[in-house]
């Protein structure tokens, strides 16, 4: 098994401009994702795919791999699957390695620990998986989710009146987008990262934050990050 890691960082963000290069503490989101990947793989196998110029990242990418993304792979309509395959083809040729599996790490989810990622990789190998995705416990129960608002709404699930929260089955999760591990051959064949056979790796929700807009960014608690880093030392 030959594994590579991909950190995608497109500059064009609608919700929060240049969000991938915003700082948390003394490191940008991209820097944190690269550092995470380099804790579980040799840094020669870690690739940053971006349309930013190299100078944006040169202060920490002295050895890591860098792929300047084409315009077609940087547009709003670009597929992350196409980015994965482009990155795989590029790094395979550059290192002359036949990579079999790819770890996709999202910069906008900065509170993933190396312990969690290593555990997920071990599960992926031990269970001989072809697909794994990180998930977190759902905050809202499906019975509490509605479509619409005001007097024009309907429940997501059919229900008969109010149910006590204590009576509701609570083992619901959502795909949090922190990271994915995928067999490249299957990715090429199915053109999909997730399928019915994907193993869902459950994370504790306290480590999950998907930064999409300014409101999300303002929610970052630096003390929480410091506390987490101290526990891992």
mmCIF file of C-alpha atoms in Angstrom:
data_model
loop_
_atom_site.group_PDB
_atom_site.id
_atom_site.type_symbol
_atom_site.label_atom_id
_atom_site.label_comp_id
_atom_site.label_asym_id
_atom_site.label_seq_id
_atom_site.Cartn_x
_atom_site.Cartn_y
_atom_site.Cartn_z
ATOM 1 C CA UNK A 1 0.000 0.000 0.000
ATOM 2 C CA UNK A 2 1.400 3.371 -1.084
ATOM 3 C CA UNK A 3 -0.406 6.344 0.491
ATOM 4 C CA UNK A 4 -0.221 10.031 -0.407
ATOM 5 C CA UNK A 5 -1.923 13.003 1.235
ATOM 6 C CA UNK A 6 -3.589 15.903 -0.525
ATOM 7 C CA UNK A 7 -4.330 19.316 0.964
ATOM 8 C CA UNK A 8 -6.520 21.336 -1.439
ATOM 9 C CA UNK A 9 -6.515 25.127 -1.063
ATOM 10 C CA UNK A 10 -8.451 27.086 -3.656
ATOM 11 C CA UNK A 11 -8.232 30.878 -3.421
ATOM 12 C CA UNK A 12 -11.739 31.646 -4.656
ATOM 13 C CA UNK A 13 -14.013 31.424 -1.632
ATOM 14 C CA UNK A 14 -17.475 32.985 -1.670
ATOM 15 C CA UNK A 15 -18.257 32.834 2.043
ATOM 16 C CA UNK A 16 -14.925 34.092 3.420
ATOM 17 C CA UNK A 17 -12.250 35.570 1.177
ATOM 18 C CA UNK A 18 -8.917 33.729 1.231
ATOM 19 C CA UNK A 19 -10.134 31.555 4.094
ATOM 20 C CA UNK A 20 -7.565 28.818 3.486
ATOM 21 C CA UNK A 21 -4.657 31.146 4.277
ATOM 22 C CA UNK A 22 -6.211 32.803 7.336
ATOM 23 C CA UNK A 23 -4.301 32.285 10.563
ATOM 24 C CA UNK A 24 -5.242 30.471 13.729
ATOM 25 C CA UNK A 25 -2.624 31.591 16.197
ATOM 26 C CA UNK A 26 0.698 31.660 14.365
ATOM 27 C CA UNK A 27 -0.198 29.251 11.550
ATOM 28 C CA UNK A 28 -2.517 29.464 8.571
ATOM 29 C CA UNK A 29 -5.192 26.850 7.982
ATOM 30 C CA UNK A 30 -3.145 25.431 5.098
ATOM 31 C CA UNK A 31 -0.010 25.292 7.243
ATOM 32 C CA UNK A 32 -1.904 23.376 9.940
ATOM 33 C CA UNK A 33 -3.203 20.823 7.439
ATOM 34 C CA UNK A 34 0.242 20.320 5.917
ATOM 35 C CA UNK A 35 1.721 19.868 9.403
ATOM 36 C CA UNK A 36 -0.983 17.326 10.264
ATOM 37 C CA UNK A 37 -0.299 15.319 7.115
ATOM 38 C CA UNK A 38 3.447 15.360 7.771
ATOM 39 C CA UNK A 39 2.881 13.830 11.190
ATOM 40 C CA UNK A 40 1.432 10.680 9.618
ATOM 41 C CA UNK A 41 3.302 10.459 6.296
ATOM 42 C CA UNK A 42 6.721 11.305 4.972
ATOM 43 C CA UNK A 43 6.509 14.911 3.817
ATOM 44 C CA UNK A 44 7.557 13.969 0.266
ATOM 45 C CA UNK A 45 4.152 12.253 0.009
ATOM 46 C CA UNK A 46 2.215 15.346 1.090
ATOM 47 C CA UNK A 47 0.969 17.561 -1.740
ATOM 48 C CA UNK A 48 -0.566 21.029 -1.612
ATOM 49 C CA UNK A 49 -2.811 21.644 -4.624
ATOM 50 C CA UNK A 50 -3.631 25.340 -5.015
ATOM 51 C CA UNK A 51 -4.002 28.247 -7.387
ATOM 52 C CA UNK A 52 -2.114 30.527 -4.982
ATOM 53 C CA UNK A 53 1.440 31.403 -5.975
ATOM 54 C CA UNK A 54 4.210 29.445 -4.310
ATOM 55 C CA UNK A 55 5.484 32.553 -2.497
ATOM 56 C CA UNK A 56 2.309 32.483 -0.393
ATOM 57 C CA UNK A 57 3.489 29.253 1.245
ATOM 58 C CA UNK A 58 7.267 29.232 0.723
ATOM 59 C CA UNK A 59 7.967 30.036 4.372
ATOM 60 C CA UNK A 60 6.941 26.525 5.399
ATOM 61 C CA UNK A 61 6.974 24.517 2.151
ATOM 62 C CA UNK A 62 10.724 24.118 1.914
ATOM 63 C CA UNK A 63 10.404 20.345 1.413
ATOM 64 C CA UNK A 64 6.704 19.656 0.900
ATOM 65 C CA UNK A 65 5.273 19.092 -2.566
ATOM 66 C CA UNK A 66 3.477 21.934 -4.349
ATOM 67 C CA UNK A 67 1.125 21.710 -7.331
ATOM 68 C CA UNK A 68 0.000 24.915 -9.035
ATOM 69 C CA UNK A 69 -3.582 24.209 -9.991
ATOM 70 C CA UNK A 70 -4.884 25.024 -13.471
ATOM 71 C CA UNK A 71 -7.671 27.542 -13.988
ATOM 72 C CA UNK A 72 -10.144 24.779 -14.830
ATOM 73 C CA UNK A 73 -9.414 23.094 -11.493
ATOM 74 C CA UNK A 74 -9.751 26.372 -9.584
ATOM 75 C CA UNK A 75 -13.186 27.510 -10.734
ATOM 76 C CA UNK A 76 -16.384 27.381 -8.687
ATOM 77 C CA UNK A 77 -17.487 24.402 -10.784
ATOM 78 C CA UNK A 78 -14.287 22.428 -10.332
ATOM 79 C CA UNK A 79 -14.727 18.936 -8.904
ATOM 80 C CA UNK A 80 -12.676 17.873 -5.890
ATOM 81 C CA UNK A 81 -12.471 14.438 -7.510
ATOM 82 C CA UNK A 82 -10.751 15.947 -10.550
ATOM 83 C CA UNK A 83 -8.363 17.741 -8.174
ATOM 84 C CA UNK A 84 -7.633 14.414 -6.442
ATOM 85 C CA UNK A 85 -6.892 12.664 -9.721
ATOM 86 C CA UNK A 86 -4.751 15.525 -11.014
ATOM 87 C CA UNK A 87 -2.767 15.467 -7.770
ATOM 88 C CA UNK A 88 -2.373 11.698 -7.901
ATOM 89 C CA UNK A 89 -1.094 11.790 -11.484
ATOM 90 C CA UNK A 90 1.304 14.638 -10.726
ATOM 91 C CA UNK A 91 2.860 13.184 -7.562
ATOM 92 C CA UNK A 92 3.020 9.628 -8.929
ATOM 93 C CA UNK A 93 4.993 10.841 -11.908
ATOM 94 C CA UNK A 94 7.219 13.163 -9.876
ATOM 95 C CA UNK A 95 8.159 10.525 -7.290
ATOM 96 C CA UNK A 96 7.933 7.571 -9.659
ATOM 97 C CA UNK A 97 5.606 5.808 -7.222
ATOM 98 C CA UNK A 98 2.382 3.958 -7.921
ATOM 99 C CA UNK A 99 0.206 5.391 -5.167
ATOM 100 C CA UNK A 100 -2.706 3.138 -4.242
ATOM 101 C CA UNK A 101 -4.555 5.294 -1.711
ATOM 102 C CA UNK A 102 -5.107 8.974 -1.024
ATOM 103 C CA UNK A 103 -5.828 10.942 2.151
ATOM 104 C CA UNK A 104 -7.771 14.136 1.520
ATOM 105 C CA UNK A 105 -7.341 16.696 4.328
ATOM 106 C CA UNK A 106 -9.507 19.822 4.357
ATOM 107 C CA UNK A 107 -7.783 23.016 5.630
ATOM 108 C CA UNK A 108 -11.101 24.461 6.840
ATOM 109 C CA UNK A 109 -11.357 21.807 9.574
ATOM 110 C CA UNK A 110 -8.288 22.659 11.677
ATOM 111 C CA UNK A 111 -9.024 20.779 14.903
ATOM 112 C CA UNK A 112 -8.069 17.272 13.807
ATOM 113 C CA UNK A 113 -5.309 15.598 15.814
ATOM 114 C CA UNK A 114 -2.593 13.345 14.458
ATOM 115 C CA UNK A 115 -3.873 10.667 16.855
ATOM 116 C CA UNK A 116 -7.274 10.688 15.173
ATOM 117 C CA UNK A 117 -5.817 10.550 11.681
ATOM 118 C CA UNK A 118 -3.376 7.769 12.596
ATOM 119 C CA UNK A 119 -6.219 5.796 14.152
ATOM 120 C CA UNK A 120 -8.284 6.212 10.986
ATOM 121 C CA UNK A 121 -5.375 5.088 8.802
ATOM 122 C CA UNK A 122 -4.858 2.012 10.990
ATOM 123 C CA UNK A 123 -8.547 1.108 10.705
ATOM 124 C CA UNK A 124 -8.357 1.609 6.950
ATOM 125 C CA UNK A 125 -5.403 -0.773 6.684
ATOM 126 C CA UNK A 126 -6.541 -3.370 9.234
ATOM 127 C CA UNK A 127 -10.041 -3.645 7.794
ATOM 128 C CA UNK A 128 -8.702 -3.558 4.209
ATOM 129 C CA UNK A 129 -11.049 -0.726 3.317
ATOM 130 C CA UNK A 130 -11.390 1.129 0.045
ATOM 131 C CA UNK A 131 -13.146 4.178 1.466
ATOM 132 C CA UNK A 132 -13.269 5.996 4.815
ATOM 133 C CA UNK A 133 -14.786 9.326 5.869
ATOM 134 C CA UNK A 134 -14.732 11.226 9.149
ATOM 135 C CA UNK A 135 -18.074 11.831 10.856
ATOM 136 C CA UNK A 136 -19.298 13.555 14.020
ATOM 137 C CA UNK A 137 -22.353 13.114 16.241
ATOM 138 C CA UNK A 138 -25.299 15.120 14.892
ATOM 139 C CA UNK A 139 -26.269 18.067 17.054
ATOM 140 C CA UNK A 140 -29.861 18.126 15.835
ATOM 141 C CA UNK A 141 -31.934 14.976 15.830
ATOM 142 C CA UNK A 142 -33.581 14.353 12.420
ATOM 143 C CA UNK A 143 -36.999 14.636 14.078
ATOM 144 C CA UNK A 144 -36.123 18.224 15.022
ATOM 145 C CA UNK A 145 -35.226 19.299 11.479
ATOM 146 C CA UNK A 146 -37.857 20.994 9.339
ATOM 147 C CA UNK A 147 -38.107 22.286 5.766
ATOM 148 C CA UNK A 148 -39.198 25.912 5.457
ATOM 149 C CA UNK A 149 -40.151 28.445 8.143
ATOM 150 C CA UNK A 150 -42.998 30.568 9.508
ATOM 151 C CA UNK A 151 -46.296 28.874 8.555
ATOM 152 C CA UNK A 152 -44.807 27.136 5.512
ATOM 153 C CA UNK A 153 -42.879 24.190 6.865
ATOM 154 C CA UNK A 154 -42.888 20.432 7.056
ATOM 155 C CA UNK A 155 -40.855 17.945 9.106
ATOM 156 C CA UNK A 156 -37.880 16.261 7.503
ATOM 157 C CA UNK A 157 -39.169 12.966 8.893
ATOM 158 C CA UNK A 158 -42.795 12.039 9.478
ATOM 159 C CA UNK A 159 -43.653 12.330 13.152
ATOM 160 C CA UNK A 160 -46.726 12.441 15.328
ATOM 161 C CA UNK A 161 -46.418 15.475 17.515
ATOM 162 C CA UNK A 162 -43.582 16.277 19.884
ATOM 163 C CA UNK A 163 -41.281 13.543 21.158
ATOM 164 C CA UNK A 164 -39.209 13.820 24.301
ATOM 165 C CA UNK A 165 -35.532 14.099 23.459
ATOM 166 C CA UNK A 166 -34.777 11.329 25.940
ATOM 167 C CA UNK A 167 -36.975 8.959 23.927
ATOM 168 C CA UNK A 168 -35.212 9.617 20.630
ATOM 169 C CA UNK A 169 -32.524 7.303 19.345
ATOM 170 C CA UNK A 170 -29.433 9.507 19.337
ATOM 171 C CA UNK A 171 -26.767 7.624 17.398
ATOM 172 C CA UNK A 172 -26.976 9.902 14.356
ATOM 173 C CA UNK A 173 -23.881 11.338 12.695
ATOM 174 C CA UNK A 174 -23.047 13.670 9.848
ATOM 175 C CA UNK A 175 -20.102 13.610 7.445
ATOM 176 C CA UNK A 176 -17.957 16.450 8.785
ATOM 177 C CA UNK A 177 -15.525 16.771 5.873
ATOM 178 C CA UNK A 178 -12.367 16.795 8.017
ATOM 179 C CA UNK A 179 -10.671 14.033 6.043
ATOM 180 C CA UNK A 180 -11.287 11.150 3.677
ATOM 181 C CA UNK A 181 -9.184 8.124 2.784
ATOM 182 C CA UNK A 182 -9.851 6.589 -0.607
ATOM 183 C CA UNK A 183 -8.493 3.810 -2.778
ATOM 184 C CA UNK A 184 -7.400 5.533 -5.974
ATOM 185 C CA UNK A 185 -8.418 2.708 -8.311
ATOM 186 C CA UNK A 186 -11.941 2.797 -6.895
ATOM 187 C CA UNK A 187 -11.968 6.591 -7.080
ATOM 188 C CA UNK A 188 -11.184 6.389 -10.786
ATOM 189 C CA UNK A 189 -13.782 3.686 -11.416
ATOM 190 C CA UNK A 190 -16.654 5.247 -9.448
ATOM 191 C CA UNK A 191 -15.791 8.956 -9.732
ATOM 192 C CA UNK A 192 -16.964 9.232 -6.127
ATOM 193 C CA UNK A 193 -15.253 9.612 -2.753
ATOM 194 C CA UNK A 194 -18.136 8.170 -0.721
ATOM 195 C CA UNK A 195 -20.281 5.150 -1.496
ATOM 196 C CA UNK A 196 -22.396 2.602 0.392
ATOM 197 C CA UNK A 197 -19.257 0.759 1.470
ATOM 198 C CA UNK A 198 -17.556 3.797 3.015
ATOM 199 C CA UNK A 199 -16.418 3.219 6.595
ATOM 200 C CA UNK A 200 -17.545 6.100 8.806
ATOM 201 C CA UNK A 201 -14.851 7.014 11.332
ATOM 202 C CA UNK A 202 -16.561 8.697 14.291
ATOM 203 C CA UNK A 203 -14.885 11.725 15.871
ATOM 204 C CA UNK A 204 -15.908 13.600 18.974
ATOM 205 C CA UNK A 205 -17.794 16.708 17.880
ATOM 206 C CA UNK A 206 -15.727 19.067 20.066
ATOM 207 C CA UNK A 207 -12.860 18.743 17.588
ATOM 208 C CA UNK A 208 -14.912 19.657 14.541
ATOM 209 C CA UNK A 209 -15.229 23.114 13.042
ATOM 210 C CA UNK A 210 -15.847 23.698 9.347
ATOM 211 C CA UNK A 211 -14.844 27.263 8.528
ATOM 212 C CA UNK A 212 -16.996 28.514 5.686
ATOM 213 C CA UNK A 213 -17.712 32.157 6.495
ATOM 214 C CA UNK A 214 -16.715 34.985 8.830
ATOM 215 C CA UNK A 215 -19.109 33.841 11.535
ATOM 216 C CA UNK A 216 -17.441 30.425 11.609
ATOM 217 C CA UNK A 217 -13.995 32.030 11.796
ATOM 218 C CA UNK A 218 -15.028 34.190 14.743
ATOM 219 C CA UNK A 219 -16.069 31.052 16.635
ATOM 220 C CA UNK A 220 -12.515 29.794 16.826
ATOM 221 C CA UNK A 221 -11.349 29.499 20.421
ATOM 222 C CA UNK A 222 -7.567 29.744 20.551
ATOM 223 C CA UNK A 223 -7.558 28.489 24.123
ATOM 224 C CA UNK A 224 -9.235 25.287 22.957
ATOM 225 C CA UNK A 225 -6.495 24.758 20.393
ATOM 226 C CA UNK A 226 -3.756 25.392 22.958
ATOM 227 C CA UNK A 227 -5.410 22.976 25.390
ATOM 228 C CA UNK A 228 -5.666 20.278 22.720
ATOM 229 C CA UNK A 229 -2.031 20.723 21.673
ATOM 230 C CA UNK A 230 -0.873 20.472 25.280
ATOM 231 C CA UNK A 231 -2.751 17.175 25.721
ATOM 232 C CA UNK A 232 -0.987 15.708 22.699
ATOM 233 C CA UNK A 233 2.553 16.586 23.825
#
